[in-house]
Short mmCIF file of C-alpha atoms in Angstrom, two decimals:
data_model
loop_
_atom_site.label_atom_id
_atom_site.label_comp_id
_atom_site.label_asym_id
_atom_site.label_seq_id
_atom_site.Cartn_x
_atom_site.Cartn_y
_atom_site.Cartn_z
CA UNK A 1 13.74 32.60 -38.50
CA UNK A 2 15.09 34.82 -36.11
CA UNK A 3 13.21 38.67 -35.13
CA UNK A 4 14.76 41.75 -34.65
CA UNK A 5 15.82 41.00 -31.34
CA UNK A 6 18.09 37.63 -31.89
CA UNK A 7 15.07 35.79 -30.80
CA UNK A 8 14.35 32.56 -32.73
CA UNK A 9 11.17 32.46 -34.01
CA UNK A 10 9.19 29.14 -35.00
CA UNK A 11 6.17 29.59 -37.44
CA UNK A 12 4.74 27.74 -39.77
CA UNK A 13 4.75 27.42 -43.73
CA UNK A 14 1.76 26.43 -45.06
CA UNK A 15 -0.49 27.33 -48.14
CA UNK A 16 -2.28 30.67 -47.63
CA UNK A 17 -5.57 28.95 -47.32
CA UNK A 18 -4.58 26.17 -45.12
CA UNK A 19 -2.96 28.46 -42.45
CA UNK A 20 -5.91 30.83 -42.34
CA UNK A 21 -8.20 28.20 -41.83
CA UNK A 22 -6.04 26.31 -38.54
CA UNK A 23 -5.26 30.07 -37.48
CA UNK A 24 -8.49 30.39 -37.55
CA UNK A 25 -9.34 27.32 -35.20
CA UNK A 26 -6.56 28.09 -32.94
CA UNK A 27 -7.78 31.59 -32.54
CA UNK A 28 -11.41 30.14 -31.86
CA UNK A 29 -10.08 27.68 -29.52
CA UNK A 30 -8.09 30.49 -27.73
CA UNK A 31 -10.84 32.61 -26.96
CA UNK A 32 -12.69 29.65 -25.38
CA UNK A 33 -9.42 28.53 -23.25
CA UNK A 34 -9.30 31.94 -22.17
CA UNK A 35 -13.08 32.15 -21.15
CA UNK A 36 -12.31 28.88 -19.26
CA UNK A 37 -9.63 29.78 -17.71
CA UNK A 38 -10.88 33.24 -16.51
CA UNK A 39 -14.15 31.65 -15.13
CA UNK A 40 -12.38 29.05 -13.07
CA UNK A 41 -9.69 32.19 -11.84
CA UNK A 42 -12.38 33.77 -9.77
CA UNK A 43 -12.35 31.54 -7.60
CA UNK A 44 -8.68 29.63 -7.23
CA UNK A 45 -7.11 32.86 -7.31
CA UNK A 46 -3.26 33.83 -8.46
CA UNK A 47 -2.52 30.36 -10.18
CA UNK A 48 -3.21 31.21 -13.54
CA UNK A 49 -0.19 29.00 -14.94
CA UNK A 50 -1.15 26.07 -13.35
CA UNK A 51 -4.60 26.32 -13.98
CA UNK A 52 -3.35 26.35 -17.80
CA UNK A 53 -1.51 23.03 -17.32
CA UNK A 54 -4.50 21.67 -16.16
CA UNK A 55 -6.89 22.83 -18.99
CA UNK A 56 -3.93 22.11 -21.67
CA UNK A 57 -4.21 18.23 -19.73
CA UNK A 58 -7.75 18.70 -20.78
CA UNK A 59 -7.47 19.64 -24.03
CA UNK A 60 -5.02 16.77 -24.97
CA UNK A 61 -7.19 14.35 -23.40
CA UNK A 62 -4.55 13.72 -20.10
CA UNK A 63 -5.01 13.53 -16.86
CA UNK A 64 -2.99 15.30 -14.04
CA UNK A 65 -1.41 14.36 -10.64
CA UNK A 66 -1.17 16.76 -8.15
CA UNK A 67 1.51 15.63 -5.17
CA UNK A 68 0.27 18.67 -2.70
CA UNK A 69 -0.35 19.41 0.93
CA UNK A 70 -4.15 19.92 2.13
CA UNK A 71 -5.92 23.12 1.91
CA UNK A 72 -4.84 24.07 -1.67
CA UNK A 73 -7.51 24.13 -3.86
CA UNK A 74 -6.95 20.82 -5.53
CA UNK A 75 -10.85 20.33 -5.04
CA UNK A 76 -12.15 23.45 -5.87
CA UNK A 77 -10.41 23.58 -8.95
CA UNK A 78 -11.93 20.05 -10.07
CA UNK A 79 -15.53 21.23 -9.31
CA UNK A 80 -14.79 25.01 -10.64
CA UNK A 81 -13.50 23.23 -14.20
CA UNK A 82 -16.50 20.93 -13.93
CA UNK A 83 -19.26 24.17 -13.23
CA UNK A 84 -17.76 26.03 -15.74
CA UNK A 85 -18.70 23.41 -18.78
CA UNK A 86 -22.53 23.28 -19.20
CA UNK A 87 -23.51 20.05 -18.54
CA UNK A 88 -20.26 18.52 -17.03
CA UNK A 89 -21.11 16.05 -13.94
CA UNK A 90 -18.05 16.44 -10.96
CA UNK A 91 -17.18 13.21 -9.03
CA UNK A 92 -14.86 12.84 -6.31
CA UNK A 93 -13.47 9.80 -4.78
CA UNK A 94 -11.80 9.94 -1.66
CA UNK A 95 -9.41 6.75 -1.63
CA UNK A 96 -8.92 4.59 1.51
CA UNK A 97 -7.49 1.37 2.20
CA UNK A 98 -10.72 -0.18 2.36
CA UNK A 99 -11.77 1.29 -1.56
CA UNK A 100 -12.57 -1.16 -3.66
CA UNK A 101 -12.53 -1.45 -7.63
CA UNK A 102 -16.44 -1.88 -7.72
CA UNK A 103 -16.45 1.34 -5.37
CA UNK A 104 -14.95 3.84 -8.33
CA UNK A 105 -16.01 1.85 -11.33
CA UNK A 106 -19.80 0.63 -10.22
CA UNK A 107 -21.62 -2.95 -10.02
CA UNK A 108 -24.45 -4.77 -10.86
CA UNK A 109 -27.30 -4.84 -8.69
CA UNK A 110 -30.30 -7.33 -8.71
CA UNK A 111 -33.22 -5.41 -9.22
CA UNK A 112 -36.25 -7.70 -7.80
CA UNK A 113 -39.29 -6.04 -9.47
CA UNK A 114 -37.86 -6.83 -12.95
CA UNK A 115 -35.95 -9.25 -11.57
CA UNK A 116 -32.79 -8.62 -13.53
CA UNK A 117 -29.41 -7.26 -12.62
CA UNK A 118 -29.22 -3.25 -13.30
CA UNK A 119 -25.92 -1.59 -13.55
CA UNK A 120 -25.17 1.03 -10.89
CA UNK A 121 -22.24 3.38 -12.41
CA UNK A 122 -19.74 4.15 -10.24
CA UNK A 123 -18.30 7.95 -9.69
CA UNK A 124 -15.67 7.21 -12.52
CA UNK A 125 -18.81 7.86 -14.31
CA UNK A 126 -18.11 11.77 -14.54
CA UNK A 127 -16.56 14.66 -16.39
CA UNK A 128 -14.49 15.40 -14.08
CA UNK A 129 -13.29 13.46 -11.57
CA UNK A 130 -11.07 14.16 -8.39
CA UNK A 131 -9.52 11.32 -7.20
CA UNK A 132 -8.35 12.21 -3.36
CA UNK A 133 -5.21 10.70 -2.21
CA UNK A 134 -5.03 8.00 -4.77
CA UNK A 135 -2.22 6.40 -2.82
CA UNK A 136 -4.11 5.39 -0.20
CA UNK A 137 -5.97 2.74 -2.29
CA UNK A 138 -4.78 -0.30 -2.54
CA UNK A 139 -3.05 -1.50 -5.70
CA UNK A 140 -6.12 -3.59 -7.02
CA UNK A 141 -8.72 -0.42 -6.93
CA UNK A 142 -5.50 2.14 -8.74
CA UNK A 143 -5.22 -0.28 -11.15
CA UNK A 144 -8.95 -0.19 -12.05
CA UNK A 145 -8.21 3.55 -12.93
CA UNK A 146 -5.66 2.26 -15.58
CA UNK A 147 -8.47 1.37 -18.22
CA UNK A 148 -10.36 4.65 -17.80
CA UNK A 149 -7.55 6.90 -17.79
CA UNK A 150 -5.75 5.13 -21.00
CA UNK A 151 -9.08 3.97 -23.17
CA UNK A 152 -12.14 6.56 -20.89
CA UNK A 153 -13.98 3.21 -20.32
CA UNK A 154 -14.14 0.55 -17.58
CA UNK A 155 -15.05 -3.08 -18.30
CA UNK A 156 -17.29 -4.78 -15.61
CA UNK A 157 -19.08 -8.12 -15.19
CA UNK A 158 -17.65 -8.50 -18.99
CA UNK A 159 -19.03 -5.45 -20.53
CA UNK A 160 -16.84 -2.37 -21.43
CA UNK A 161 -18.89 0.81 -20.98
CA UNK A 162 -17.40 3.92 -22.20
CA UNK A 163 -17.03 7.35 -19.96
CA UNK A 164 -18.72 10.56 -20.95
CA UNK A 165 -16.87 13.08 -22.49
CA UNK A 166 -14.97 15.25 -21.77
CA UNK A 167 -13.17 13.06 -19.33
CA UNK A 168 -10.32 14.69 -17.02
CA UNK A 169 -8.78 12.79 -13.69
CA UNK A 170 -7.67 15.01 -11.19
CA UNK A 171 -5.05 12.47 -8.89
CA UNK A 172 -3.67 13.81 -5.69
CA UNK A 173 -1.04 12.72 -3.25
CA UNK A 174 0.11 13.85 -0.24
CA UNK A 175 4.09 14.07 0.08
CA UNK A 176 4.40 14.62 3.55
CA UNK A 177 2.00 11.32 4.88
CA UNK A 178 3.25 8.07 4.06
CA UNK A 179 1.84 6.23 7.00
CA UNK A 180 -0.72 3.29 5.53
CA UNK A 181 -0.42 4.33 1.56
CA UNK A 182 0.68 2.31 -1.08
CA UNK A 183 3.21 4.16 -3.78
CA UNK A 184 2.16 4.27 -7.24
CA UNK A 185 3.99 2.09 -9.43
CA UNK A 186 5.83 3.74 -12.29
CA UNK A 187 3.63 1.69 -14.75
CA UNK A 188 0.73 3.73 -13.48
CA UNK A 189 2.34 6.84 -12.97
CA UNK A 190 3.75 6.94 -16.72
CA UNK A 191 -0.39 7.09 -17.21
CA UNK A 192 -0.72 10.49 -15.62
CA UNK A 193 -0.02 13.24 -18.93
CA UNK A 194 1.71 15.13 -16.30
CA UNK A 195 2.36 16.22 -12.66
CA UNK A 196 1.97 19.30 -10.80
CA UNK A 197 0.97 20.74 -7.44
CA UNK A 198 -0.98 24.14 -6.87
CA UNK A 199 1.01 25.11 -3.78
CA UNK A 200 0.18 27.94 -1.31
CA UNK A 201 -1.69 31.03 -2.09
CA UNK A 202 0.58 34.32 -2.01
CA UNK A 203 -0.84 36.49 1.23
CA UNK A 204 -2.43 38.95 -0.67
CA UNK A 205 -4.28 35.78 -2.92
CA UNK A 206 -5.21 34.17 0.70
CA UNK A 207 -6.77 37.39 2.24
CA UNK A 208 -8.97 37.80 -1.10
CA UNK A 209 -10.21 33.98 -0.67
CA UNK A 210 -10.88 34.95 3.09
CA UNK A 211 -12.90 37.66 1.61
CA UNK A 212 -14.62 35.94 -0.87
CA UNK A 213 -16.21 33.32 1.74
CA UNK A 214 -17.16 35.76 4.10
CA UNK A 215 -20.55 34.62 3.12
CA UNK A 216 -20.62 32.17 1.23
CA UNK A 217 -18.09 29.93 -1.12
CA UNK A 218 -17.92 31.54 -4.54
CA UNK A 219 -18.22 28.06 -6.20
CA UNK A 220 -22.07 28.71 -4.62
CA UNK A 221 -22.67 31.54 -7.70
CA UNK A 222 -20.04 30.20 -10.50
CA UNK A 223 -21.71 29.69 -13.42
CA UNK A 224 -20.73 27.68 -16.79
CA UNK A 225 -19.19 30.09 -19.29
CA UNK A 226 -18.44 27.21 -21.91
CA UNK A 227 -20.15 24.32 -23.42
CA UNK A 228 -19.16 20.40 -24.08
CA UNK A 229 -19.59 21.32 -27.91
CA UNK A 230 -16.72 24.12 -27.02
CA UNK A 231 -13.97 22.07 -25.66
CA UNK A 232 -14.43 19.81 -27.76
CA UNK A 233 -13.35 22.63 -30.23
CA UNK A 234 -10.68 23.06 -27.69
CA UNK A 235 -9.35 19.50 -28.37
CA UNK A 236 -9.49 19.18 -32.00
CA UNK A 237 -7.73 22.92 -31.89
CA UNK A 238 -4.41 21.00 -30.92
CA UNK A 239 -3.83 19.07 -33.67
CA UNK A 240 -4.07 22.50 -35.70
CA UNK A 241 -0.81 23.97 -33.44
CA UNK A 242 1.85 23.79 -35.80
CA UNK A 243 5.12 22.08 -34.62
CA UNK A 244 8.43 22.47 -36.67
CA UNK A 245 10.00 19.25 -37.88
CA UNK A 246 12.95 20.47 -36.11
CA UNK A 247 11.49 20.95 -32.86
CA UNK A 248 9.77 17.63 -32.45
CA UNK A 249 13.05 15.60 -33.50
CA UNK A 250 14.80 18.04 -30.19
CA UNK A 251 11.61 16.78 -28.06
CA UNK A 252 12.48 12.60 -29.07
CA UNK A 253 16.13 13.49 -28.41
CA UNK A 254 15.37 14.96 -24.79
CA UNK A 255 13.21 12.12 -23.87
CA UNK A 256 15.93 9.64 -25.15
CA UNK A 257 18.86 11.82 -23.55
CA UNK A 258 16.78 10.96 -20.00
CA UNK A 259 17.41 7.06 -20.52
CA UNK A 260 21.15 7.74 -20.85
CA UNK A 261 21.45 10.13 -17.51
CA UNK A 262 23.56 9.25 -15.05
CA UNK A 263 21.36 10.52 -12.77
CA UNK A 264 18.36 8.17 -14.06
CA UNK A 265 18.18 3.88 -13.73
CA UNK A 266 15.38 4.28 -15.81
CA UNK A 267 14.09 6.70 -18.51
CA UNK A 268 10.67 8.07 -19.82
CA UNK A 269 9.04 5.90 -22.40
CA UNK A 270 7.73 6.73 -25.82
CA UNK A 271 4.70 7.43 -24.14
CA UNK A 272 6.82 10.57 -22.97
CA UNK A 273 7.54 11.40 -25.74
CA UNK A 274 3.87 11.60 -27.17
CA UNK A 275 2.78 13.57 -24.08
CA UNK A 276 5.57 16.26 -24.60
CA UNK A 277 5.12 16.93 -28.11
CA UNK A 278 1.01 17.00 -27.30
CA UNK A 279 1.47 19.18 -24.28
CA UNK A 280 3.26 22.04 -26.06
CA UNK A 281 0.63 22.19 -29.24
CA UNK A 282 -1.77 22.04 -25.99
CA UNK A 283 0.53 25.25 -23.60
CA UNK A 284 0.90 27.18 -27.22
CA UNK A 285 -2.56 26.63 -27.30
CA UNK A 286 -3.42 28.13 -24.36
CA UNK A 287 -1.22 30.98 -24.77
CA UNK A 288 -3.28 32.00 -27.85
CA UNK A 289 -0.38 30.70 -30.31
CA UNK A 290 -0.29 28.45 -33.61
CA UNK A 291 2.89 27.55 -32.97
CA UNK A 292 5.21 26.07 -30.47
CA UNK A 293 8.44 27.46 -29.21
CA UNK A 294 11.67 25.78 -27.19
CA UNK A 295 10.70 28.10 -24.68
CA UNK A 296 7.11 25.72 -24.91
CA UNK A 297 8.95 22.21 -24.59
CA UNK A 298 11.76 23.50 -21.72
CA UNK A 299 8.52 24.83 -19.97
CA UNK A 300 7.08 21.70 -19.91
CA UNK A 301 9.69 18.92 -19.40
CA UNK A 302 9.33 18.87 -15.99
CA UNK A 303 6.03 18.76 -15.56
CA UNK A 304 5.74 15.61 -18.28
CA UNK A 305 8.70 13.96 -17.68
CA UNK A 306 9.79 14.45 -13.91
CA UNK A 307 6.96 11.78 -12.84
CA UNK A 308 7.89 9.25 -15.64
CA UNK A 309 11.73 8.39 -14.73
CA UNK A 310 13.41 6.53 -12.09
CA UNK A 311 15.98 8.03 -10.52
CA UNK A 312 19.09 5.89 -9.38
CA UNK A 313 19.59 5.56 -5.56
CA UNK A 314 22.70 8.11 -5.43
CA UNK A 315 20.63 10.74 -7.13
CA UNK A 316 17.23 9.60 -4.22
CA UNK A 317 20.08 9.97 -1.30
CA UNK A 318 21.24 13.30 -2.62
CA UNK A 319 17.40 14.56 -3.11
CA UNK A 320 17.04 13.87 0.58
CA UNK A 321 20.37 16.37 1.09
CA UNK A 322 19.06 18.85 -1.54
CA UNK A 323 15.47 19.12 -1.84
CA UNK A 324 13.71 17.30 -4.55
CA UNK A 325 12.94 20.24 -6.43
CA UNK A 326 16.50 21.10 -6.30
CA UNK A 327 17.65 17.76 -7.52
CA UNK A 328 14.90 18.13 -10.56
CA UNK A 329 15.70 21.58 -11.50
CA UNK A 330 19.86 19.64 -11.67
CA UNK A 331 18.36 16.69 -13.32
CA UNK A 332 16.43 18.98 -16.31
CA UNK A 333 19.39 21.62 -16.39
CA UNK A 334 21.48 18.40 -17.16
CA UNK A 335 19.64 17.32 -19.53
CA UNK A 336 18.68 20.44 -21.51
CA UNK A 337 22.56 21.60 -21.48
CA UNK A 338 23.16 17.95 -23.52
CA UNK A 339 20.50 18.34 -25.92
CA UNK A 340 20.16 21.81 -26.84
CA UNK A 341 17.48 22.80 -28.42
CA UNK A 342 17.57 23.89 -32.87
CA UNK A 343 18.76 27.23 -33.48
CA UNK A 344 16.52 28.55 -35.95
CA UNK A 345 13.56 27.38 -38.45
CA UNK A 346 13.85 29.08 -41.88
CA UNK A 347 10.74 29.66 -44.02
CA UNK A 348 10.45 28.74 -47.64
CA UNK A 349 8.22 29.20 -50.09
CA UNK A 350 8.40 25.86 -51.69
CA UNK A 351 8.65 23.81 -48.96
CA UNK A 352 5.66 22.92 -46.36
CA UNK A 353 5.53 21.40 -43.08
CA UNK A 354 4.41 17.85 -41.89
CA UNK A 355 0.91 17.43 -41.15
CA UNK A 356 0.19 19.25 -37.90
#
């Protein structure tokens, strides 16, 4: 339906009961996103929106890559997101070319006083884990991220061992050293729910983290504000976000319009597809809605999708002209101008929605 303003407005219809109940999880879940969110604010300061990609990545059960100079607060925010849930162990790895797969996911050790091999997990074994430069490893030790990031376990000497949860990767790559790394290939990079980079502070943000380490670094006195009980909450809240019929057909239609661009050799997968349609229940989420918008889903297609195509060369050669963020903002423009999103959603009262 449409408010008084022209606005097209997507809300559920549902039983009375039924809708007061998942309001009433979303709401819940809300209040802890928000407690989250303004916990892990005090100290990576003015990126509030990108902070709530990264919790709505944790909600859904994703991961994110971050492709971002040094110096931004990639690592703070891991171990800020990781203090903030009672309980929650940070790792970090810091990839080289030397890493090797038994270096993230652990090994057996012989243990001579019982004289048995003993397990040694590996810092995959973690809540949240911060995987630094992730293109510096070779292709072997990424690809023994592939099993934890799709299934959250790792298989070793045989056994499969599962990974605590919550489990959130935090990837980064640097865009402006390419000396000794090794690309990711788009197999792997279709694994990551989205991509994003934290960029620099504004002046007035970078003078208040100045301040705030004048004696010591705030991450020093940050205490947990949720529990692993709670965002847990948080992630079975997202089912709950209702999404119209209409507006999850527009989402398969965008992600199928990208494998017929001109501008694209090849398009996202159905795993896009999936990730989209979670990511806005998560971003509504987050935004203290039970419902998702267009606004939600245009929000959010580059983020999801950007990472998860292949460009053709003319498109790569005109980047380089351009600016890559000027050639995405043309590619999703493009793309959103063929497949324009479903004017309106009307309400009935005999007719309910699909299973949220």
């Amino acid at each position: 339906m449409r408010s008084s303003s022209g606005e097209a407005r997507y809300a559920p219809v549902v039983s009375a009961s039924a809708e007061v109940d998942a309001e009433g999880r979303v709401a819940r879940a809300a209040e802890i996103a928000a407690r989250l969110r303004e916990n892990i604010e005090t100290v990576v300061h003015g990126k509030t929106e990108e902070i709530r990609l990264v919790l709505s990545a944790l909600a859904c059960g994703g991961h994110v890559l971050f492709e971002d100079v040094p110096g931004t607060a990639k690592t703070v925010l891991a171990r800020a997101i990781a203090q903030s849930v009672e309980g929650a162990i940070p790792s970090r790895i810091q990839c080289t070319p030397d890493l090797q797969p038994n270096d993230v996911t652990g090994l057996s050790i012989y243990n001579q006083k019982v004289r048995e091999f003993e397990f040694q997990p590996g810092p995959i074994f973690a809540n949240v884990v911060l995987v630094d430069e992730i293109n510096r490893a070779m292709p072997k030790t990424q690809a023994a991220l592939l099993e934890a990031m799709a299934e959250q376990q790792v298989t070793t000497d045989g056994l499969t061992r599962r990974l605590p949860s919550p489990f959130l990767l935090l990837a980064t790559e640097n865009p402006i050293e390419y000396e000794g790394t090794f690309p990711l290939p788009e197999a792997q990079l279709d694994r990551f729910f989205l991509k994003t980079s934290l960029g620099y502070p504004s002046l007035d943000d970078e003078l208040l983290i100045i301040d705030d380490q004048r004696e010591h670094h705030p991450l020093a006195t940050l205490e947990p504000v949720v529990t692993v009980e709670e965002v847990e909450q948080l992630s079975a809240a997202v089912r709950d976000v209702y999404l119209d019929p209409l507006l999850g057909r527009w989402i398969v239609e965008l992600v199928r319009a990208t494998r017929e661009s001109p501008a694209v050799a090849v398009g996202a997968s159905v795993r896009g597809s999936l990730a989209l349609e979670r990511a806005a229940r998560g971003w509504a989420l987050l935004h203290d809605r039970a419902y998702v918008t267009p606004v939600d889903v245009e929000h959010l297609f580059l983020p999801v999708l950007g990472h998860r195509v292949v460009f053709t060369p003319k498109t790569l050669a005109d980047a380089r002209r351009t600016g890559w963020d000027v050639a995405l903002a043309e590619f999703r423009a493009s793309t959103l101008a063929a497949i324009p999103p479903p004017s309106s959603v009307f309400e009935s009262d005999h007719q309910e929605p699909a299973a949220g």
